[in-house]
């Protein structure tokens, strides 16, 4: 059985929604395009699904064989690992293929050692993964103080999205080197002044947790390249290989038990079936060590007020909310109000829309646009700034969880939260593009994150 990257066209939006509700296909929801003969979207589908969908009247443009191309990417990682070690071995700027799981951890540890040890600190996450790996994060900050805002970057949540840890390691390497040498950083047409960089490190706390799901990433890099979930063992009695694992980005405590909260007709990209290849939500909210680690950062560093979770693909910068369309006029219509259970998740209706304060939305969009401009300055790619809910809703995701914390508990900090979906749908194997393309993506997203750190007050 092979999985193919495909572009699927349905006659109307209802047909597109059927892909999720009826055919159980996870679509790249931000790739939806209105085309002359209906709606078109990117997805990864098996031979069997191609036959079913074609028979049902969908038009399919079959792109690359994702498994076969994934094996090529895996061999590039192996070749790089086998090459003789140089002093630059862990430098993303010098790399010719993705860092593997151990190299990401090694690169993080190297950044916390001298000569950077006066402003970097390695943080050991408390929950070992199912395969007993220990994860680390890095704090980048010189000095301390009451009013410093915390900025938290997360990556490597979805196993097959190989580039996010590389982006974050590059960000760390570039930022700490520039600070140490008191030099500016230039990416494309944008220059980040040495003084701006000094301000970030001396007046804010930057937290980078680059590889949240090392078990899954290792499995994707060495076995099944299209793997997305973690590696939780399959429940008893489930013998198929796809019955392993939980989708970490459906496991957070935000409307987690989605059948209770959402309209049964809505095309939500979540599943209660452990054997769902992509979006199994897990046995309970925050059941997974990987989720617990990501949440532990918010609990341990309560001054975190900004959060970006890196994913791929579709060239988007997404802000809250993901469960339904935003509204700012009815505070009582919100995710905590049980009167709206069973009504959430339908786009373009009046039955339910999620409340966000108008002032928050303004700030959320402005910061997203800062990232967008800096990304564009790298090589001209225009990422779309949009609300996370774009026709397809989600629940249990990191960005909605992070922003909901202060609404549930007023003692907690308000966290402006984003998901970046890096990389174009036109790339072959868009979850792990060929590394020459990935390096361009690494540059542009790094530029966006630097601009974000400067703009975050
Ligand atoms: Zn993802």
XYZ file of C-alpha atoms and ligand atoms in Angstrom:
458
model
C 0.000 0.000 0.000
C 1.349 3.390 -1.006
C 0.289 6.850 0.065
C 0.097 9.497 -2.597
C 0.085 13.243 -2.316
C -3.028 14.247 -4.268
C -5.139 17.241 -5.139
C -8.810 16.404 -4.793
C -11.613 18.432 -6.387
C -15.228 18.087 -5.291
C -18.229 19.785 -6.890
C -19.042 21.933 -3.854
C -18.058 22.480 -0.244
C -20.450 19.754 0.941
C -18.559 17.244 -1.202
C -15.290 18.481 0.285
C -16.668 18.135 3.832
C -17.655 14.556 2.943
C -13.954 13.771 2.510
C -13.626 14.100 6.271
C -17.039 13.043 7.589
C -17.780 10.203 5.161
C -14.447 9.049 3.721
C -12.301 9.699 6.837
C -9.601 11.511 4.887
C -7.487 14.124 6.659
C -7.105 17.070 4.340
C -4.540 19.849 4.475
C -7.320 22.203 5.447
C -5.559 25.463 4.654
C -4.933 24.411 1.049
C -8.627 24.726 0.137
C -9.041 26.615 -3.107
C -12.146 27.659 -4.995
C -11.651 26.452 -8.567
C -13.852 26.709 -11.658
C -15.386 23.243 -11.137
C -15.795 23.341 -7.344
C -13.422 23.195 -4.374
C -9.944 21.728 -4.424
C -7.799 20.559 -1.504
C -4.505 18.718 -0.866
C -4.480 15.374 0.959
C -2.493 12.166 1.213
C -4.474 9.123 0.102
C -3.949 5.365 -0.324
C -4.537 3.476 -3.612
C -7.762 2.183 -2.098
C -9.002 5.687 -1.255
C -8.144 6.885 -4.765
C -10.383 4.163 -6.227
C -13.235 4.950 -3.821
C -13.091 8.705 -4.378
C -12.861 8.428 -8.150
C -15.904 6.134 -8.168
C -17.744 8.706 -6.020
C -17.192 11.418 -8.639
C -14.218 13.318 -7.211
C -11.484 14.512 -9.558
C -8.049 13.389 -8.405
C -4.732 14.784 -9.502
C -2.263 12.183 -8.287
C 1.095 13.741 -7.318
C 4.166 12.008 -5.879
C 4.250 8.604 -4.219
C 4.874 9.913 -0.707
C 6.305 6.646 0.636
C 8.762 6.161 -2.230
C 9.927 9.799 -2.100
C 10.045 9.621 1.702
C 12.541 6.745 1.401
C 14.787 9.007 -0.671
C 14.633 11.702 2.060
C 15.417 9.013 4.683
C 18.490 7.889 2.725
C 19.741 11.495 2.608
C 19.506 11.700 6.405
C 21.423 8.398 6.725
C 24.132 9.560 4.308
C 24.630 12.808 6.205
C 24.837 10.942 9.496
C 27.440 8.575 8.044
C 29.674 11.392 6.728
C 32.840 12.189 8.722
C 32.239 14.581 11.610
C 33.332 18.159 11.090
C 33.410 21.039 13.546
C 30.228 22.231 11.832
C 28.455 18.899 12.269
C 25.508 20.360 14.152
C 25.205 23.616 12.238
C 21.947 23.873 10.307
C 23.472 26.560 8.070
C 26.125 24.047 6.970
C 23.770 21.057 6.768
C 22.920 19.175 3.569
C 20.123 17.051 5.057
C 17.775 17.094 8.058
C 19.234 16.708 11.544
C 18.155 13.388 12.986
C 16.614 12.975 16.448
C 19.906 12.634 18.345
C 21.491 15.529 16.455
C 18.653 17.885 17.413
C 19.220 17.052 21.083
C 23.007 17.334 20.654
C 22.680 20.715 18.940
C 20.505 21.977 21.784
C 22.998 20.772 24.398
C 25.875 22.379 22.464
C 24.109 25.753 22.558
C 23.834 25.595 26.344
C 27.550 24.964 26.765
C 30.335 27.547 26.846
C 30.759 30.062 25.226
C 26.973 30.579 25.384
C 26.450 29.443 28.959
C 26.012 32.953 30.326
C 22.726 33.397 28.449
C 21.470 29.909 27.594
C 20.084 27.283 29.900
C 19.159 23.696 29.031
C 15.782 22.637 30.444
C 15.062 18.953 30.975
C 11.404 18.116 30.344
C 10.015 15.929 33.129
C 8.049 13.324 31.142
C 10.024 10.666 29.210
C 8.328 9.567 25.975
C 6.804 6.108 25.406
C 10.145 4.921 24.011
C 11.909 6.442 27.051
C 13.493 9.417 25.315
C 14.177 12.531 27.372
C 13.401 15.866 25.712
C 15.031 19.218 26.314
C 14.180 22.834 25.752
C 16.469 25.859 25.805
C 15.972 29.141 27.606
C 17.734 32.078 25.974
C 17.905 35.081 28.296
C 20.501 37.312 29.887
C 19.557 38.643 33.294
C 16.194 38.330 34.981
C 13.382 40.489 36.225
C 9.696 40.734 37.024
C 8.309 42.196 33.861
C 10.066 40.129 31.217
C 7.613 38.540 28.767
C 8.175 34.870 27.944
C 8.122 33.754 24.302
C 7.725 30.028 23.652
C 8.471 28.248 20.359
C 7.435 24.609 19.969
C 8.315 22.221 17.132
C 8.456 18.585 16.086
C 4.972 17.739 17.361
C 3.934 15.911 14.188
C 6.415 13.174 13.358
C 6.592 13.603 9.574
C 7.031 17.386 9.652
C 10.792 17.011 9.822
C 11.756 20.632 9.237
C 10.400 22.281 12.395
C 13.214 21.120 14.715
C 15.754 22.225 12.085
C 14.112 25.655 11.900
C 14.242 26.088 15.673
C 17.827 24.856 15.995
C 18.841 27.288 13.248
C 16.975 30.087 15.039
C 18.870 29.301 18.265
C 22.254 29.050 16.521
C 21.776 32.305 14.637
C 20.395 34.270 17.589
C 22.970 33.151 20.139
C 25.879 33.679 17.732
C 24.683 37.194 16.866
C 24.290 38.076 20.548
C 27.688 36.685 21.493
C 29.450 38.545 18.673
C 27.255 41.668 18.867
C 26.518 41.498 15.143
C 23.313 41.997 13.128
C 21.465 39.197 11.320
C 20.532 39.716 7.680
C 18.028 37.415 5.988
C 17.018 38.447 2.474
C 16.259 42.163 2.473
C 15.680 42.345 6.229
C 18.391 43.186 8.733
C 17.877 42.623 12.445
C 20.118 45.146 14.236
C 22.557 44.025 16.909
C 20.752 46.342 19.329
C 17.364 44.725 18.621
C 18.895 41.301 19.191
C 20.474 42.466 22.445
C 17.093 43.826 23.550
C 15.391 40.492 22.930
C 17.906 38.532 24.986
C 18.321 41.099 27.763
C 14.667 42.071 28.270
C 12.687 38.932 27.273
C 12.875 35.201 27.983
C 12.883 33.046 24.864
C 12.033 29.349 25.299
C 12.659 26.905 22.466
C 11.357 23.319 22.655
C 12.272 22.062 19.182
C 11.483 18.344 19.206
C 8.403 17.473 21.217
C 7.755 14.056 19.618
C 11.164 12.417 19.125
C 9.762 8.850 19.035
C 7.447 9.723 16.160
C 10.088 11.732 14.288
C 12.572 8.892 14.616
C 9.985 6.428 13.301
C 9.178 8.712 10.373
C 12.874 9.228 9.555
C 13.800 5.531 9.739
C 10.648 3.545 8.939
C 7.358 5.035 7.760
C 7.994 8.568 6.488
C 4.305 9.588 6.534
C 3.872 8.786 10.257
C 2.255 11.697 12.158
C 1.328 10.517 15.678
C 3.514 9.635 18.670
C 4.364 5.991 19.472
C 1.952 5.118 22.283
C 1.522 1.329 22.115
C -1.719 0.160 20.478
C -4.595 -0.716 22.829
C -5.014 -4.423 23.644
C -6.653 -6.343 20.812
C -5.641 -3.843 18.132
C -2.969 -5.470 16.003
C -2.774 -3.202 12.950
C 0.343 -0.994 12.868
C -1.705 2.204 12.491
C -3.383 1.553 15.883
C -0.249 2.856 17.628
C 0.047 6.465 18.574
C -1.911 9.592 19.442
C -2.039 12.875 17.550
C -0.394 15.188 20.107
C -2.033 18.216 18.511
C -5.510 16.805 19.248
C -4.659 15.788 22.816
C -4.619 19.190 24.599
C -7.325 20.094 27.078
C -9.434 22.356 24.871
C -12.860 20.980 23.841
C -10.940 17.682 23.837
C -14.021 15.435 24.010
C -15.204 16.824 20.681
C -18.331 14.615 20.156
C -19.846 16.383 23.179
C -19.104 19.906 21.951
C -19.351 19.928 18.160
C -22.149 19.634 15.633
C -22.124 15.988 14.468
C -22.324 17.211 10.848
C -19.240 19.425 10.989
C -16.059 18.318 9.173
C -13.905 18.245 12.314
C -10.437 16.751 11.839
C -10.424 14.676 15.040
C -11.065 10.985 15.715
C -11.866 8.795 18.737
C -10.596 5.704 16.870
C -7.107 4.621 18.040
C -6.559 3.137 14.564
C -7.105 6.442 12.788
C -3.852 6.989 10.903
C -3.757 10.712 11.573
C -5.921 12.385 14.193
C -6.666 10.024 17.140
C -7.258 12.259 20.169
C -5.987 9.768 22.787
C -7.720 8.069 25.741
C -8.034 11.304 27.747
C -7.008 14.957 27.504
C -3.256 15.409 28.097
C -2.827 11.633 28.295
C 0.488 11.731 26.408
C 3.923 12.496 27.867
C 4.646 14.697 24.822
C 1.536 16.811 25.505
C 2.340 16.960 29.233
C 5.826 18.257 28.433
C 4.508 20.991 26.143
C 1.992 22.046 28.840
C 4.614 21.841 31.603
C 6.444 24.729 29.940
C 3.390 27.013 30.375
C 2.920 25.906 34.000
C 6.592 26.198 34.929
C 7.159 29.549 33.219
C 3.888 31.362 33.958
C 5.159 34.571 32.358
C 4.965 33.009 28.893
C 2.699 35.367 26.961
C 3.529 34.435 23.384
C 3.480 31.029 21.744
C 4.210 29.720 18.261
C 3.795 26.033 17.313
C 5.560 25.112 14.062
C 3.871 22.734 11.619
C 3.692 22.036 7.907
C 2.427 22.661 5.286
C 0.493 25.413 3.418
C 2.350 28.715 4.065
C -0.019 30.038 6.696
C 0.201 31.968 9.946
C -2.822 30.987 11.977
C -4.287 32.770 14.998
C -7.161 31.776 17.349
C -9.669 30.224 17.205
C -9.714 26.820 15.556
C -13.076 25.496 16.780
C -15.339 27.932 14.939
C -15.306 31.332 13.302
C -14.437 34.305 15.542
C -16.885 36.913 16.818
C -16.331 39.810 19.249
C -19.869 40.912 20.126
C -21.334 38.090 22.276
C -19.042 37.173 25.196
C -21.562 34.593 26.460
C -21.211 32.570 23.265
C -17.981 30.800 24.153
C -16.315 27.410 24.495
C -17.202 27.138 28.191
C -20.957 27.597 27.702
C -22.728 24.207 27.664
C -25.798 25.774 26.016
C -23.838 25.597 22.750
C -22.717 21.991 23.015
C -23.469 20.176 19.777
C -23.524 23.417 17.801
C -19.883 24.233 17.262
C -17.764 23.776 14.164
C -19.980 24.781 11.230
C -18.537 27.575 9.077
C -20.684 30.459 7.830
C -23.604 29.800 10.173
C -25.079 31.846 13.042
C -25.671 28.938 15.476
C -22.238 29.318 17.042
C -19.121 31.410 16.640
C -16.267 31.618 19.166
C -15.789 34.767 21.227
C -12.517 36.683 21.107
C -12.042 40.188 22.555
C -11.745 42.711 19.739
C -8.521 44.130 21.247
C -6.928 40.674 21.393
C -7.846 39.935 17.833
C -6.276 43.198 16.717
C -3.000 42.374 18.477
C -3.119 38.780 17.208
C -3.426 39.943 13.601
C -0.771 42.663 13.971
C 1.807 40.219 15.341
C 0.963 37.701 12.636
C 1.523 40.406 10.048
C 4.937 41.213 11.574
C 5.943 37.590 10.996
C 4.396 37.623 7.553
C 6.398 40.699 6.453
C 9.677 39.259 7.733
C 9.010 35.924 6.012
C 8.324 37.741 2.751
C 11.595 39.693 3.068
C 13.539 36.416 2.935
C 12.740 35.296 -0.645
C 9.338 36.727 -1.379
C 7.041 33.934 -0.229
C 3.730 35.352 1.009
C 2.331 33.396 3.943
C -1.361 33.935 4.518
C -2.406 35.396 7.873
C -5.731 33.823 8.797
C -7.870 32.466 11.581
C -7.109 28.847 12.379
C -10.688 27.763 11.612
C -10.911 27.898 7.843
C -14.071 25.955 6.984
C -12.671 22.927 8.847
C -12.686 23.070 12.662
C -10.333 21.361 15.139
C -10.291 20.704 18.882
C -7.568 19.796 21.353
C -4.872 21.833 19.594
C -1.970 23.643 21.243
C -2.790 27.185 20.069
C -6.400 27.178 21.303
C -5.337 25.476 24.529
C -2.656 28.112 25.159
C -4.971 31.064 24.553
C -7.832 29.488 26.562
C -5.744 29.136 29.735
C -6.378 32.685 30.985
C -10.092 32.457 30.180
C -10.502 29.305 32.280
C -8.272 30.602 35.081
C -7.931 34.387 35.363
C -4.711 33.982 37.396
C -2.924 32.616 34.344
C -1.242 34.827 31.767
C -2.900 35.612 28.469
C -0.922 33.820 25.765
C -1.106 35.110 22.205
C -0.856 31.903 20.252
C -0.053 30.893 16.686
C 0.460 27.949 14.443
C 2.780 28.438 11.493
C 2.293 25.991 8.635
C 5.588 26.319 6.752
C 6.243 25.214 3.191
C 4.288 25.195 -0.034
C 1.770 22.580 -1.140
C 3.603 22.640 -4.479
C 6.686 21.032 -2.927
C 7.156 17.330 -3.521
C 6.877 15.543 -0.132
C 5.730 18.849 1.423
C 6.015 17.522 5.010
C 9.760 16.999 4.434
C 10.821 18.797 1.250
C 14.197 18.195 -0.371
C 16.727 19.916 1.901
C 17.807 22.595 -0.601
C 14.201 23.831 -0.513
C 13.917 23.220 3.235
C 16.879 25.528 3.814
C 15.027 28.357 2.097
C 12.048 27.625 4.339
C 14.333 27.526 7.397
C 15.610 30.996 6.490
C 12.192 32.529 5.916
C 10.585 31.118 9.072
C 13.635 32.069 11.163
C 13.197 35.599 9.865
C 9.526 35.522 10.940
C 10.413 34.272 14.430
C 13.098 36.929 14.921
C 10.630 39.656 13.937
C 8.101 38.121 16.342
C 10.583 38.233 19.252
C 11.317 41.898 18.532
C 7.629 42.853 18.210
C 6.411 40.925 21.295
C 6.208 43.412 24.174
Zn 1.479 19.405 12.045
